[in-house]
Short mmCIF file of C-alpha atoms in Angstrom, two decimals:
data_model
loop_
_atom_site.label_atom_id
_atom_site.label_comp_id
_atom_site.label_asym_id
_atom_site.label_seq_id
_atom_site.Cartn_x
_atom_site.Cartn_y
_atom_site.Cartn_z
CA MET A 568 0.01 0.05 -0.07
CA ALA A 569 2.43 2.64 0.95
CA VAL A 570 4.51 1.41 -2.50
CA GLY A 571 1.45 2.26 -4.68
CA GLY A 572 1.12 5.77 -2.43
CA ALA A 573 4.40 6.99 -3.10
CA ALA A 574 4.14 5.99 -6.69
CA GLY A 575 0.87 7.71 -7.31
CA SER A 576 1.99 10.74 -5.42
CA VAL A 577 5.39 10.96 -7.70
CA LEU A 578 3.01 10.89 -10.77
CA ARG A 579 0.33 12.72 -9.74
CA TYR A 580 3.09 15.61 -9.08
CA TRP A 581 4.50 14.80 -12.43
CA MET A 582 0.95 14.83 -14.30
CA SER A 583 -0.72 17.75 -12.63
CA GLY A 584 2.15 19.91 -12.97
CA ALA A 585 2.68 18.95 -16.96
CA ALA A 586 -0.88 19.54 -17.34
CA GLN A 587 -0.76 22.85 -15.20
CA ARG A 588 1.86 23.93 -17.62
CA SER A 589 -0.24 22.93 -20.97
CA VAL A 590 -2.66 26.07 -19.74
CA PRO A 591 -1.90 29.79 -20.99
CA VAL A 592 -0.22 31.42 -18.84
CA SER A 593 -2.37 34.63 -18.78
CA GLY A 594 -6.11 35.47 -19.90
CA GLU A 595 -9.15 33.93 -18.31
CA TRP A 596 -7.70 30.38 -18.17
CA SER A 597 -4.38 31.16 -16.43
CA VAL A 598 -6.11 30.60 -13.06
CA PHE A 599 -7.88 27.24 -13.72
CA PRO A 600 -6.64 24.12 -12.09
CA PHE A 601 -6.30 22.03 -15.34
CA GLY A 602 -3.57 19.88 -13.32
CA THR A 603 -5.29 18.92 -10.57
CA LEU A 604 -8.90 18.16 -13.02
CA ALA A 605 -6.48 16.02 -15.36
CA VAL A 606 -5.05 13.69 -12.43
CA ASN A 607 -8.72 13.61 -11.28
CA VAL A 608 -10.19 12.26 -14.13
CA LEU A 609 -7.32 10.20 -14.89
CA GLY A 610 -7.75 8.77 -11.61
CA CYS A 611 -11.63 7.88 -12.19
CA LEU A 612 -11.07 6.23 -15.21
CA VAL A 613 -8.47 3.89 -13.70
CA ALA A 614 -10.65 3.36 -10.61
CA GLY A 615 -13.55 2.51 -13.04
CA ALA A 616 -11.25 0.51 -14.95
CA LEU A 617 -10.35 -1.82 -11.98
CA ALA A 618 -13.58 -1.57 -10.46
CA GLU A 619 -14.96 -3.46 -13.71
CA ILE A 620 -12.30 -6.05 -13.81
CA GLY A 621 -13.72 -6.93 -10.20
CA ASP A 622 -17.17 -6.80 -11.42
CA ARG A 623 -16.30 -9.11 -14.02
CA HIS A 624 -13.48 -11.82 -12.97
CA GLY A 625 -14.26 -11.05 -9.04
CA PRO A 626 -13.13 -9.10 -6.38
CA LEU A 627 -9.84 -7.81 -6.53
CA SER A 628 -7.54 -9.86 -4.17
CA ASN A 629 -6.77 -8.16 -0.61
CA GLU A 630 -3.38 -7.10 -1.63
CA THR A 631 -4.26 -5.69 -5.25
CA ARG A 632 -6.81 -3.47 -3.98
CA ALA A 633 -4.42 -1.94 -1.22
CA LEU A 634 -1.87 -1.82 -3.57
CA LEU A 635 -3.59 0.05 -6.68
CA MET A 636 -7.08 1.00 -5.06
CA VAL A 637 -5.88 2.62 -1.43
CA GLY A 638 -2.14 2.94 -2.25
CA PHE A 639 -1.70 4.02 -6.01
CA LEU A 640 -5.01 5.77 -6.57
CA GLY A 641 -5.08 6.91 -2.79
CA GLY A 642 -1.89 9.05 -3.26
CA PHE A 643 -2.80 9.91 -7.14
CA THR A 644 -6.39 11.35 -6.22
CA THR A 645 -8.62 10.73 -3.66
CA PHE A 646 -11.41 11.91 -5.90
CA SER A 647 -11.34 8.26 -8.11
CA ALA A 648 -12.39 6.85 -4.86
CA PHE A 649 -15.50 9.66 -3.97
CA ALA A 650 -16.61 9.11 -7.97
CA ASN A 651 -16.18 5.36 -7.87
CA GLU A 652 -18.11 4.92 -4.54
CA THR A 653 -20.86 7.55 -6.00
CA VAL A 654 -21.27 5.19 -9.26
CA ALA A 655 -21.46 2.05 -7.71
CA VAL A 656 -24.09 3.04 -5.37
CA TRP A 657 -25.78 4.44 -8.82
CA ARG A 658 -25.26 1.06 -9.92
CA TRP A 659 -27.05 -0.68 -7.25
CA GLY A 660 -30.24 1.51 -7.98
CA ALA A 661 -29.99 4.07 -5.22
CA THR A 662 -29.95 6.82 -7.30
CA ALA A 663 -30.78 9.38 -4.70
CA MET A 664 -28.33 8.10 -2.60
CA SER A 665 -25.69 8.52 -5.39
CA LEU A 666 -27.21 12.39 -5.98
CA ALA A 667 -27.26 13.03 -2.18
CA ASN A 668 -23.11 12.13 -2.16
CA VAL A 669 -22.57 14.08 -5.09
CA ALA A 670 -24.15 17.12 -3.37
CA LEU A 671 -23.21 16.74 -0.14
CA SER A 672 -19.78 16.15 -0.54
CA VAL A 673 -19.26 19.35 -2.73
CA VAL A 674 -20.91 21.28 -0.53
CA LEU A 675 -19.36 20.01 2.71
CA CYS A 676 -15.87 20.17 1.58
CA LEU A 677 -16.09 23.16 0.17
CA THR A 678 -17.37 24.55 3.34
CA ALA A 679 -14.67 22.22 5.10
CA VAL A 680 -12.20 24.08 3.04
CA VAL A 681 -13.25 27.32 3.81
CA ALA A 682 -13.67 26.66 7.06
CA GLY A 683 -10.07 25.29 7.49
CA ARG A 684 -8.46 28.56 5.80
CA GLY A 685 -10.62 30.46 8.36
CA LEU A 686 -9.44 28.88 11.29
CA MET A 687 -5.85 28.58 10.26
CA ALA A 688 -6.02 32.40 9.18
CA ALA A 689 -7.39 32.57 13.33
CA VAL A 690 -5.04 31.11 14.64
CA MET A 691 -2.16 33.09 12.58
CA LYS A 692 -3.25 36.05 13.53
CA SER A 693 -3.60 35.37 16.99
CA MET A 694 -0.32 34.60 17.24
CA ALA A 695 1.30 37.35 14.92
#
């Protein structure tokens, strides 16, 4: 798992940087986080492919799942886990739950980022 995580993290750093360098350095699109989007989409593609392999040929062994899904994709992107789990819930016929997961994840995660930034700003201000 640790080896997969290390490999995923290094690949994320490299691919995200390469993708971001393809964005214009000025103008409206210069601020778009294309590198993050690129690794998240690629991670979701890989997660979907691995999940389909598991569906068609039986579950991945615990070791393989730990190496690839938890380790590699966990280091590469956690968005892939969110997307794969949401699709799995949808495929089980729980459309409302999959939509709730999307809505709650986006709203709560954005709120958590805002809260984390606010809390850290307050802590840093009090230490100054």
